[in-house]
Each structure stands twice: as structure tokens, then as C-alpha cells.
mmCIF file of C-alpha atoms in Angstrom:
data_model
loop_
_atom_site.group_PDB
_atom_site.id
_atom_site.type_symbol
_atom_site.label_atom_id
_atom_site.label_comp_id
_atom_site.label_asym_id
_atom_site.label_seq_id
_atom_site.Cartn_x
_atom_site.Cartn_y
_atom_site.Cartn_z
ATOM 1 C CA MET V 1 -0.138 0.073 -0.093
ATOM 2 C CA ALA V 2 1.361 3.432 -1.000
ATOM 3 C CA LYS V 3 1.727 5.565 2.020
ATOM 4 C CA ASN V 4 0.659 8.999 2.307
ATOM 5 C CA ASN V 5 3.369 11.057 3.385
ATOM 6 C CA HIS V 6 2.037 14.427 2.842
ATOM 7 C CA ILE V 7 -1.160 13.627 5.521
ATOM 8 C CA GLU V 8 -0.491 15.256 8.601
ATOM 9 C CA SER V 9 -2.285 13.257 11.195
ATOM 10 C CA VAL V 10 -1.082 9.730 11.691
ATOM 11 C CA ASN V 11 -4.824 9.319 12.641
ATOM 12 C CA SER V 12 -5.995 10.261 9.361
ATOM 13 C CA PRO V 13 -8.768 7.858 7.857
ATOM 14 C CA LEU V 14 -6.891 8.407 4.528
ATOM 15 C CA ASN V 15 -3.822 6.572 5.708
ATOM 16 C CA GLY V 16 -6.359 3.605 5.916
ATOM 17 C CA ILE V 17 -6.873 4.171 2.132
ATOM 18 C CA GLU V 18 -4.919 2.719 -0.764
ATOM 19 C CA LYS V 19 -3.636 5.448 -2.942
ATOM 20 C CA LYS V 20 -4.437 4.683 -6.035
ATOM 21 C CA THR V 21 -7.162 6.042 -9.090
ATOM 22 C CA PRO V 22 -9.857 4.027 -8.389
ATOM 23 C CA PHE V 23 -10.799 4.211 -12.401
ATOM 24 C CA SER V 24 -10.192 1.772 -15.189
ATOM 25 C CA VAL V 25 -10.148 2.345 -19.148
ATOM 26 C CA PRO V 26 -11.623 0.171 -22.018
ATOM 27 C CA ALA V 27 -9.066 -2.599 -23.143
ATOM 28 C CA ASP V 28 -6.039 -1.148 -25.226
ATOM 29 C CA TYR V 29 -7.395 2.545 -24.992
ATOM 30 C CA PHE V 30 -3.784 3.907 -24.395
ATOM 31 C CA GLU V 31 -2.671 1.916 -27.489
ATOM 32 C CA HIS V 32 -5.181 3.231 -29.949
ATOM 33 C CA ASN V 33 -5.768 6.719 -28.439
ATOM 34 C CA PRO V 34 -2.476 8.666 -29.970
ATOM 35 C CA ASN V 35 -3.714 7.197 -33.480
ATOM 36 C CA VAL V 36 -7.352 8.484 -32.783
ATOM 37 C CA ILE V 37 -5.765 12.301 -32.000
ATOM 38 C CA LEU V 38 -3.583 11.985 -34.694
ATOM 39 C CA ASP V 39 -6.244 11.051 -37.406
ATOM 40 C CA ARG V 40 -8.555 13.855 -35.908
ATOM 41 C CA ILE V 41 -5.645 16.227 -36.539
ATOM 42 C CA SER V 42 -4.735 15.245 -40.199
ATOM 43 C CA GLN V 43 -8.441 14.998 -40.928
ATOM 44 C CA GLY V 44 -8.756 18.585 -39.800
ATOM 45 C CA THR V 45 -11.703 17.728 -37.675
ATOM 46 C CA ILE V 46 -10.301 20.277 -35.159
ATOM 47 C CA GLU V 47 -13.193 22.386 -34.861
ATOM 48 C CA LYS V 48 -14.752 23.007 -31.549
ATOM 49 C CA LYS V 49 -17.772 21.055 -30.242
ATOM 50 C CA GLN V 50 -21.135 22.743 -30.243
ATOM 51 C CA VAL V 51 -22.150 23.676 -26.827
ATOM 52 C CA PHE V 52 -25.700 24.241 -26.389
ATOM 53 C CA LEU V 53 -26.508 26.930 -23.853
ATOM 54 C CA PHE V 54 -30.082 24.934 -23.172
ATOM 55 C CA SER V 55 -30.594 21.372 -22.942
ATOM 56 C CA PRO V 56 -32.795 20.394 -25.942
ATOM 57 C CA GLY V 57 -36.108 19.966 -23.748
ATOM 58 C CA LEU V 58 -35.583 23.398 -22.427
ATOM 59 C CA ALA V 59 -35.202 24.738 -25.744
ATOM 60 C CA ILE V 60 -38.437 23.233 -27.217
ATOM 61 C CA ALA V 61 -40.450 24.611 -24.317
ATOM 62 C CA ALA V 62 -38.706 27.750 -24.558
ATOM 63 C CA SER V 63 -39.919 28.206 -28.389
ATOM 64 C CA ILE V 64 -43.437 27.109 -27.768
ATOM 65 C CA LEU V 65 -43.712 29.525 -25.179
ATOM 66 C CA LEU V 66 -42.151 32.044 -27.232
ATOM 67 C CA ILE V 67 -44.507 31.254 -30.375
ATOM 68 C CA ALA V 68 -47.642 31.431 -27.780
ATOM 69 C CA GLY V 69 -46.627 34.829 -26.628
ATOM 70 C CA LEU V 70 -46.079 36.291 -29.978
ATOM 71 C CA PHE V 71 -49.489 34.672 -30.922
ATOM 72 C CA TRP V 72 -51.143 36.285 -28.034
ATOM 73 C CA PHE V 73 -49.361 39.633 -28.636
ATOM 74 C CA TYR V 74 -50.437 39.646 -32.343
ATOM 75 C CA ILE V 75 -54.178 38.999 -31.456
ATOM 76 C CA PHE V 76 -54.501 41.374 -28.788
ATOM 77 C CA ASN V 77 -52.733 44.205 -30.254
ATOM 78 C CA ALA V 78 -53.541 43.685 -34.192
ATOM 79 C CA ASN V 79 -55.848 46.857 -34.313
ATOM 80 C CA GLU V 80 -53.472 49.070 -32.489
ATOM 81 C CA LEU V 81 -50.686 47.854 -34.695
ATOM 82 C CA ASP V 82 -53.056 48.692 -37.816
ATOM 83 C CA VAL V 83 -53.266 52.378 -36.701
ATOM 84 C CA GLN V 84 -49.420 52.902 -35.562
ATOM 85 C CA GLU V 85 -48.223 51.220 -39.115
ATOM 86 C CA PHE V 86 -50.184 54.039 -41.206
ATOM 87 C CA SER V 87 -50.030 57.010 -39.078
ATOM 88 C CA LEU V 88 -48.268 59.845 -39.407
ATOM 89 C CA ASN V 89 -45.944 62.121 -37.251
ATOM 90 C CA ASP V 90 -46.574 65.818 -37.619
ATOM 91 C CA GLU V 91 -43.799 66.481 -39.437
ATOM 92 C CA GLU V 92 -44.987 64.273 -42.417
ATOM 93 C CA ILE V 93 -48.241 65.931 -42.340
ATOM 94 C CA GLN V 94 -47.186 69.294 -42.305
ATOM 95 C CA LEU V 95 -44.757 68.238 -45.139
ATOM 96 C CA ILE V 96 -48.100 67.030 -47.195
ATOM 97 C CA ILE V 97 -49.965 70.414 -46.159
ATOM 98 C CA ASP V 98 -46.968 72.546 -47.008
ATOM 99 C CA ASN V 99 -46.334 70.507 -50.609
ATOM 100 C CA PRO V 100 -49.708 70.514 -52.412
ATOM 101 C CA GLU V 101 -47.912 70.304 -55.589
ATOM 102 C CA LEU V 102 -46.491 66.966 -54.600
ATOM 103 C CA TYR V 103 -49.760 65.285 -52.578
ATOM 104 C CA GLY V 104 -53.256 65.793 -53.016
ATOM 105 C CA ILE V 105 -55.463 65.074 -50.295
ATOM 106 C CA ASN V 106 -58.947 63.576 -50.897
ATOM 107 C CA GLU V 107 -60.856 66.088 -48.562
ATOM 108 C CA PHE V 108 -64.249 64.345 -49.369
ATOM 109 C CA LEU V 109 -62.880 60.806 -47.696
ATOM 110 C CA VAL V 110 -60.939 62.812 -45.133
ATOM 111 C CA ASN V 111 -64.426 64.664 -44.018
ATOM 112 C CA GLU V 112 -66.367 61.559 -44.328
ATOM 113 C CA LYS V 113 -63.811 59.675 -41.967
ATOM 114 C CA TYR V 114 -63.633 62.080 -39.359
ATOM 115 C CA LEU V 115 -67.720 62.920 -39.444
ATOM 116 C CA SER V 116 -68.176 59.305 -39.142
ATOM 117 C CA SER V 117 -66.340 59.017 -35.841
ATOM 118 C CA VAL V 118 -68.400 61.819 -34.400
ATOM 119 C CA GLU V 119 -72.079 60.827 -32.952
ATOM 120 C CA SER V 120 -73.671 63.545 -34.533
ATOM 121 C CA TYR V 121 -72.570 62.684 -38.056
ATOM 122 C CA ASN V 122 -74.703 64.552 -40.523
ATOM 123 C CA PRO V 123 -73.698 63.735 -44.170
ATOM 124 C CA LEU V 124 -75.238 66.881 -45.247
ATOM 125 C CA GLU V 125 -73.465 69.003 -42.642
ATOM 126 C CA ASN V 126 -71.243 71.876 -44.330
ATOM 127 C CA LEU V 127 -67.870 70.353 -44.433
ATOM 128 C CA SER V 128 -65.919 73.513 -43.984
ATOM 129 C CA THR V 129 -66.844 73.835 -40.374
ATOM 130 C CA TYR V 130 -63.726 71.730 -39.135
ATOM 131 C CA SER V 131 -60.638 73.446 -38.822
ATOM 132 C CA ASP V 132 -57.145 72.342 -39.825
ATOM 133 C CA ASP V 133 -56.157 71.397 -36.159
ATOM 134 C CA GLU V 134 -59.204 68.929 -35.881
ATOM 135 C CA VAL V 135 -58.251 67.572 -39.137
ATOM 136 C CA LYS V 136 -54.690 66.935 -38.189
ATOM 137 C CA SER V 137 -55.392 65.455 -34.876
ATOM 138 C CA TYR V 138 -57.765 63.283 -36.609
ATOM 139 C CA LEU V 139 -55.191 62.231 -39.454
ATOM 140 C CA GLU V 140 -52.595 61.397 -36.690
ATOM 141 C CA THR V 141 -54.535 58.866 -34.561
ATOM 142 C CA ASN V 142 -57.038 57.466 -36.704
ATOM 143 C CA THR V 143 -56.527 57.426 -40.758
ATOM 144 C CA ASP V 144 -54.952 55.095 -42.887
ATOM 145 C CA ALA V 145 -52.747 57.700 -44.821
ATOM 146 C CA ASN V 146 -52.365 55.525 -48.016
ATOM 147 C CA TYR V 147 -56.112 55.563 -48.245
ATOM 148 C CA ILE V 148 -56.335 59.547 -48.306
ATOM 149 C CA ILE V 149 -53.072 60.515 -49.858
ATOM 150 C CA TYR V 150 -51.907 60.089 -52.986
ATOM 151 C CA GLU V 151 -48.819 61.275 -55.143
ATOM 152 C CA TYR V 152 -49.143 63.202 -58.104
ATOM 153 C CA MET Y 1 6.959 -2.988 -29.093
ATOM 154 C CA PRO Y 2 7.568 -0.194 -26.384
ATOM 155 C CA GLU Y 3 8.047 3.253 -27.855
ATOM 156 C CA PRO Y 4 11.320 4.779 -27.602
ATOM 157 C CA ILE Y 5 11.623 7.328 -24.620
ATOM 158 C CA ILE Y 6 12.779 10.758 -26.185
ATOM 159 C CA GLU Y 7 13.738 13.740 -24.045
ATOM 160 C CA ASP Y 8 11.457 16.681 -24.546
ATOM 161 C CA LYS Y 9 14.188 18.544 -26.131
ATOM 162 C CA GLU Y 10 14.711 16.257 -28.787
ATOM 163 C CA LEU Y 11 10.936 15.982 -29.004
ATOM 164 C CA LEU Y 12 10.585 19.691 -29.807
ATOM 165 C CA ILE Y 13 13.278 19.781 -32.171
ATOM 166 C CA GLN Y 14 11.896 16.900 -34.255
ATOM 167 C CA PHE Y 15 8.304 18.594 -34.377
ATOM 168 C CA ARG Y 16 9.647 21.605 -35.572
ATOM 169 C CA ASN Y 17 10.971 19.548 -38.744
ATOM 170 C CA SER Y 18 8.290 19.112 -40.990
ATOM 171 C CA ASN Y 19 9.251 15.652 -42.157
ATOM 172 C CA THR Y 20 9.297 14.531 -38.697
ATOM 173 C CA ARG Y 21 6.670 16.582 -36.908
ATOM 174 C CA THR Y 22 3.905 13.735 -37.092
ATOM 175 C CA TYR Y 23 6.276 10.994 -35.809
ATOM 176 C CA SER Y 24 7.624 13.442 -32.604
ATOM 177 C CA PHE Y 25 4.006 14.148 -32.008
ATOM 178 C CA ASN Y 26 2.941 10.548 -31.521
ATOM 179 C CA LEU Y 27 5.665 10.073 -29.348
ATOM 180 C CA LEU Y 28 4.689 13.065 -27.320
ATOM 181 C CA ILE Y 29 1.156 11.789 -26.725
ATOM 182 C CA ARG Y 30 2.586 8.487 -25.729
ATOM 183 C CA LYS Y 31 5.070 9.901 -23.640
ATOM 184 C CA TYR Y 32 2.614 11.983 -21.841
ATOM 185 C CA GLN Y 33 -0.942 10.777 -22.519
ATOM 186 C CA GLN Y 34 -1.614 8.624 -19.374
ATOM 187 C CA LYS Y 35 -0.181 11.321 -16.798
ATOM 188 C CA ILE Y 36 -2.784 13.810 -18.790
ATOM 189 C CA TYR Y 37 -5.588 11.394 -18.950
ATOM 190 C CA TRP Y 38 -5.479 10.313 -15.198
ATOM 191 C CA HIS Y 39 -5.233 14.312 -14.455
ATOM 192 C CA VAL Y 40 -8.243 14.599 -16.307
ATOM 193 C CA ARG Y 41 -10.286 11.848 -15.436
ATOM 194 C CA ARG Y 42 -9.895 12.789 -11.433
ATOM 195 C CA ILE Y 43 -11.551 16.269 -12.573
ATOM 196 C CA VAL Y 44 -14.376 15.009 -15.071
ATOM 197 C CA ILE Y 45 -14.611 11.346 -13.543
ATOM 198 C CA THR Y 46 -16.242 9.603 -16.481
ATOM 199 C CA HIS Y 47 -14.120 7.678 -19.192
ATOM 200 C CA GLU Y 48 -16.064 9.384 -21.983
ATOM 201 C CA ASP Y 49 -15.619 13.168 -20.759
ATOM 202 C CA ALA Y 50 -11.833 12.233 -19.806
ATOM 203 C CA ASN Y 51 -11.502 10.886 -23.406
ATOM 204 C CA ASP Y 52 -12.767 13.908 -25.005
ATOM 205 C CA VAL Y 53 -10.887 16.615 -22.784
ATOM 206 C CA THR Y 54 -7.573 14.519 -23.167
ATOM 207 C CA GLN Y 55 -7.929 14.840 -27.065
ATOM 208 C CA GLU Y 56 -8.861 18.266 -27.019
ATOM 209 C CA THR Y 57 -5.849 19.025 -25.026
ATOM 210 C CA PHE Y 58 -3.465 17.091 -27.366
ATOM 211 C CA ILE Y 59 -5.044 18.746 -30.363
ATOM 212 C CA LYS Y 60 -4.539 22.282 -28.453
ATOM 213 C CA VAL Y 61 -0.863 21.015 -27.846
ATOM 214 C CA TRP Y 62 -0.476 20.294 -31.509
ATOM 215 C CA LYS Y 63 -1.909 23.930 -32.580
ATOM 216 C CA ASN Y 64 0.228 25.733 -30.144
ATOM 217 C CA LEU Y 65 3.678 23.818 -29.982
ATOM 218 C CA ASP Y 66 5.157 25.810 -32.596
ATOM 219 C CA SER Y 67 4.961 29.023 -29.880
ATOM 220 C CA PHE Y 68 5.702 27.215 -26.941
ATOM 221 C CA LYS Y 69 8.930 29.104 -25.709
ATOM 222 C CA GLU Y 70 10.448 26.522 -23.135
ATOM 223 C CA GLU Y 71 9.973 29.064 -20.380
ATOM 224 C CA SER Y 72 8.656 25.974 -18.356
ATOM 225 C CA GLN Y 73 8.993 22.328 -19.055
ATOM 226 C CA LEU Y 74 6.994 20.791 -21.590
ATOM 227 C CA PHE Y 75 5.319 18.800 -19.259
ATOM 228 C CA THR Y 76 3.985 21.670 -16.919
ATOM 229 C CA TRP Y 77 2.831 23.388 -19.992
ATOM 230 C CA ILE Y 78 1.039 20.163 -21.148
ATOM 231 C CA TYR Y 79 -0.405 19.682 -17.778
ATOM 232 C CA ARG Y 80 -1.699 23.524 -17.487
ATOM 233 C CA ILE Y 81 -3.615 23.246 -20.752
ATOM 234 C CA ALA Y 82 -5.124 19.925 -19.743
ATOM 235 C CA THR Y 83 -6.276 21.566 -16.380
ATOM 236 C CA ASN Y 84 -7.733 24.493 -18.146
ATOM 237 C CA GLU Y 85 -9.555 22.351 -20.647
ATOM 238 C CA ALA Y 86 -10.938 19.939 -17.524
ATOM 239 C CA LEU Y 87 -12.106 22.797 -15.697
ATOM 240 C CA SER Y 88 -13.590 24.563 -18.659
ATOM 241 C CA PHE Y 89 -15.474 21.611 -19.811
ATOM 242 C CA LEU Y 90 -17.131 21.122 -16.215
ATOM 243 C CA ARG Y 91 -18.096 25.018 -16.493
ATOM 244 C CA LYS Y 92 -19.710 24.465 -19.823
ATOM 245 C CA LYS Y 93 -21.487 21.598 -18.457
ATOM 246 C CA ARG Y 94 -22.817 23.499 -15.658
ATOM 247 C CA THR Y 95 -23.932 26.313 -18.226
ATOM 248 C CA LYS Y 96 -25.585 23.687 -20.575
ATOM 249 C CA TYR Y 97 -27.826 22.503 -17.892
ATOM 250 C CA PHE Y 98 -28.226 25.723 -15.818
ATOM 251 C CA ILE Y 99 -27.741 24.159 -12.721
ATOM 252 C CA PRO Y 100 -25.831 25.629 -9.630
ATOM 253 C CA ILE Y 101 -22.269 24.729 -8.884
ATOM 254 C CA VAL Y 102 -22.983 21.898 -6.420
ATOM 255 C CA ASN Y 103 -25.171 19.950 -8.675
ATOM 256 C CA ILE Y 104 -22.898 18.889 -11.169
ATOM 257 C CA GLU Y 105 -20.537 17.229 -8.600
ATOM 258 C CA ASN Y 106 -23.685 15.655 -7.179
ATOM 259 C CA ALA Y 107 -24.429 14.185 -10.585
ATOM 260 C CA LEU Y 108 -20.897 12.830 -11.172
ATOM 261 C CA SER Y 109 -20.983 11.685 -7.287
ATOM 262 C CA ASN Y 110 -24.166 9.603 -8.569
ATOM 263 C CA LYS Y 111 -22.670 8.512 -11.796
ATOM 264 C CA LEU Y 112 -19.479 6.801 -9.807
ATOM 265 C CA VAL Y 113 -21.901 3.980 -8.533
ATOM 266 C CA ASP Y 114 -22.756 2.746 -11.907
ATOM 267 C CA ASP Y 115 -19.543 3.290 -13.856
ATOM 268 C CA ASN Y 116 -18.236 0.446 -15.654
ATOM 269 C CA PHE Y 117 -14.966 1.909 -15.541
ATOM 270 C CA PHE Y 118 -14.789 2.392 -11.797
ATOM 271 C CA SER Y 119 -12.547 -0.052 -10.278
ATOM 272 C CA GLY Y 120 -12.304 0.798 -6.559
ATOM 273 C CA ASP Y 121 -13.665 -1.055 -3.754
ATOM 274 C CA GLU Y 122 -16.194 0.792 -0.949
ATOM 275 C CA ILE Y 123 -13.796 3.060 0.755
ATOM 276 C CA GLN Y 124 -12.190 4.484 -2.513
ATOM 277 C CA LEU Y 125 -15.639 5.037 -3.968
ATOM 278 C CA LYS Y 126 -16.432 6.790 -0.438
ATOM 279 C CA LEU Y 127 -12.973 8.762 -0.947
ATOM 280 C CA GLN Y 128 -14.168 9.966 -4.434
ATOM 281 C CA LYS Y 129 -17.824 11.299 -3.201
ATOM 282 C CA ALA Y 130 -16.063 12.971 -0.559
ATOM 283 C CA LEU Y 131 -13.684 14.660 -3.054
ATOM 284 C CA LEU Y 132 -16.866 15.647 -5.186
ATOM 285 C CA THR Y 133 -18.000 17.751 -2.126
ATOM 286 C CA LEU Y 134 -15.187 19.821 -2.140
ATOM 287 C CA PRO Y 135 -14.752 23.253 -4.049
ATOM 288 C CA GLU Y 136 -13.353 23.209 -7.552
ATOM 289 C CA LYS Y 137 -10.073 24.670 -6.614
ATOM 290 C CA GLN Y 138 -9.448 22.342 -3.511
ATOM 291 C CA ARG Y 139 -10.501 19.378 -5.340
ATOM 292 C CA LEU Y 140 -7.901 20.167 -7.878
ATOM 293 C CA VAL Y 141 -5.273 20.911 -5.442
ATOM 294 C CA PHE Y 142 -6.163 17.505 -3.436
ATOM 295 C CA ASN Y 143 -5.547 15.663 -6.619
ATOM 296 C CA MET Y 144 -2.506 16.932 -7.690
ATOM 297 C CA LYS Y 145 -0.923 16.708 -4.261
ATOM 298 C CA TYR Y 146 -2.248 13.460 -3.084
ATOM 299 C CA TYR Y 147 -2.419 11.249 -6.344
ATOM 300 C CA ASP Y 148 0.139 12.833 -8.554
ATOM 301 C CA GLU Y 149 2.247 13.889 -5.653
ATOM 302 C CA LEU Y 150 3.487 16.858 -7.403
ATOM 303 C CA LYS Y 151 5.538 19.626 -5.145
ATOM 304 C CA TYR Y 152 3.579 22.520 -4.324
ATOM 305 C CA GLU Y 153 6.269 24.753 -6.443
ATOM 306 C CA LYS Y 154 4.965 22.902 -9.693
ATOM 307 C CA ILE Y 155 1.278 23.037 -8.878
ATOM 308 C CA SER Y 156 1.642 26.848 -8.254
ATOM 309 C CA GLU Y 157 3.561 26.601 -11.930
ATOM 310 C CA ILE Y 158 0.368 25.008 -13.453
ATOM 311 C CA THR Y 159 -2.561 26.818 -11.579
ATOM 312 C CA GLY Y 160 -0.870 30.039 -11.365
ATOM 313 C CA THR Y 161 -1.548 30.216 -7.648
ATOM 314 C CA SER Y 162 0.907 30.991 -4.735
ATOM 315 C CA VAL Y 163 2.364 28.238 -2.792
ATOM 316 C CA GLY Y 164 0.897 29.901 0.441
ATOM 317 C CA ALA Y 165 -2.643 29.725 -1.030
ATOM 318 C CA LEU Y 166 -2.178 26.147 -2.296
ATOM 319 C CA LYS Y 167 -0.988 24.925 1.274
ATOM 320 C CA ALA Y 168 -4.164 26.196 2.975
ATOM 321 C CA SER Y 169 -6.381 24.973 0.283
ATOM 322 C CA TYR Y 170 -4.617 21.207 0.510
ATOM 323 C CA HIS Y 171 -5.298 21.646 4.278
ATOM 324 C CA HIS Y 172 -8.667 22.509 4.027
ATOM 325 C CA ALA Y 173 -9.438 20.004 1.692
ATOM 326 C CA VAL Y 174 -7.584 16.977 3.622
ATOM 327 C CA LYS Y 175 -9.675 18.282 6.876
ATOM 328 C CA LYS Y 176 -13.098 18.100 4.981
ATOM 329 C CA VAL Y 177 -12.282 14.570 3.276
ATOM 330 C CA GLU Y 178 -11.386 13.487 6.579
ATOM 331 C CA LYS Y 179 -14.685 14.562 8.467
ATOM 332 C CA TYR Y 180 -16.825 13.220 5.583
ATOM 333 C CA LEU Y 181 -14.986 9.861 5.777
ATOM 334 C CA LEU Y 182 -15.576 9.848 9.693
ATOM 335 C CA SER Y 183 -19.120 10.982 9.321
ATOM 336 C CA ASN Y 184 -20.516 8.840 6.673
#
């Protein structure tokens, strides 16, 4: 039995244990191993092994949750997304108003859209009763810009 | 037929010659593979993992041997690469399974019982389980001192830790192992 010279206490339970590595290897492992390593080197298969951050099960579960979350988000925010997609900011609206030679605005559609959102809508009412600010505010929040604006 | 034992200096000269490069590397692997393998095996525990890490170690040696400056012994240099590879392997394993540090050692401890390549008796199994309860650094120092019987100066060179800190680590490791063996 190998002696544990560097164990301080003579009563240490380590002194009663044979000091050998208690593992074994497959038969002829050390005979074949050098050739396996040299084969890997010569075949250029030195690239690093892939290490996945997630285990496969966890990755699948995370994917399902992500898809469900995106689906839920889309369903409950679809209308909001539509409005945001086609709304114009102040500068864009101002650009359109200041450049009548570039853009035309179908006033009839603008007014009809706006009036249809007002409870006391009367299609026969005089269209000129609405100020530019009211129209601008409406355009910013409610209107599909591509529907009412056309390029010359 | 046993391979000829060649001095490290001669191995390096042959490695730098493209005509004898592969031959000399074959000799280098045969000269050091067992020491490296057992060192790695005591860290990662299973044969499959030790096999992977040992191969990666020698592939890394192949890729970097040209830049080896001979400021340390060749064996110390390879030993350092192997140690880093093995510790890095365990860390990747922890990251992969999203589990805290203690659990991977628990998993390895459980694997020991059913390992076909565990050849020790009951008390040696208990010792290995005790080692797996140690913090990573203490386990590493214990293995290098107890099994490999390396001097503290050599371990210091390999791990980049001061001799004083290594002595303290080994002392704590022995105390914890003794306590485990007596209480279990």
C-alpha cells in the first residue's frame, strides 16, 4: 500500500485507504488513443464541439412559450398595430400640407372618415366647419394615410 | 514493441522539422497521455468525458507547440492546458444544464456508483464522493498533491496560484475529506 507521506495526522482516515486512482479504461485504450488524436488532426476535424446553452427539452419548451406569447401579442394588439403602421407624425403631415404640388388630399374622404367617428354625424353638414387642427389631430390617430393621400 | 523514450528537447526539435513532425507528436502523446488522462479523469470523473478532454488537450498542444517558449517544462505546459480544458469542460456542462455549481458534482457522484470503469472498492468510492463535495480549487489541489504527488512549486506553476494559498487549500481539503469519511 502506498504511503500518504503528506497527510499530517497519523490518525487520518486517509491513511487507511490505498492511494491509487480507482478508475479503469477500456482495453487497449492507451494503445489506440494516439492514432485517434493524430487522425483527428490530419483530417482537420479540430473544430470546436457545439455547446448548447439550453438542453434540447428546455429549448423546445422555450420555443413553444415564445410562439404562444407572440401569437397572443399579435391577436390582442392587431388593431393597435394597424393604426400605428399607417399613422403619420407631425412633420410628415406638415410636409404634405406644405407641398400641395406633390400630394393631393381627398378632402371628401378625410371629412367622411372624421365625421363618421363623431356621434352627431350628418352627411349633409357643411364640410368647412372643421378646423385644420381638428383634421390634423384626426389624421394622426385614426386614418390610413395611404387611403386618403395620393402622389401626383 | 515499446516506444522509445525521447527527451523533451529532442521531441521539440523533431516537431519543428516538417518531415518528423507527426512522428515526434506521436511519441509526445505516448509519453504523456497516461499522466494527462488520469489527471483529467479525476476532474471530470467519467471515461467518456476524460477521453474527450484528453483529445482536445493534445489537439491544442499540436496547434500551439510551435509557440511554446520553453520557459517552463513541456510537461508542466501540457498539464496546464489539460487542467484548463478540464475545468472549462465542467463549467460548460454547468452552463448547459443551468444548474448551480454543487449539482454537477452531485451528478458525477451518482454516476460513480454505476460507472463500468470504476475499479475501486467501497472506501475508495467513499473517498471519491468526499472529493466531489469539495470546491473546485480544493479538489484540484488535493488531486495534484495526493495522487500525482506534485510539489507545491510545480502546482503553483500549473495553476498560477501562490504556494501559500495552495498549502491552505490542501489543508482545508484534507480536513473536509477526513470529516466526510468519519461521518459517513
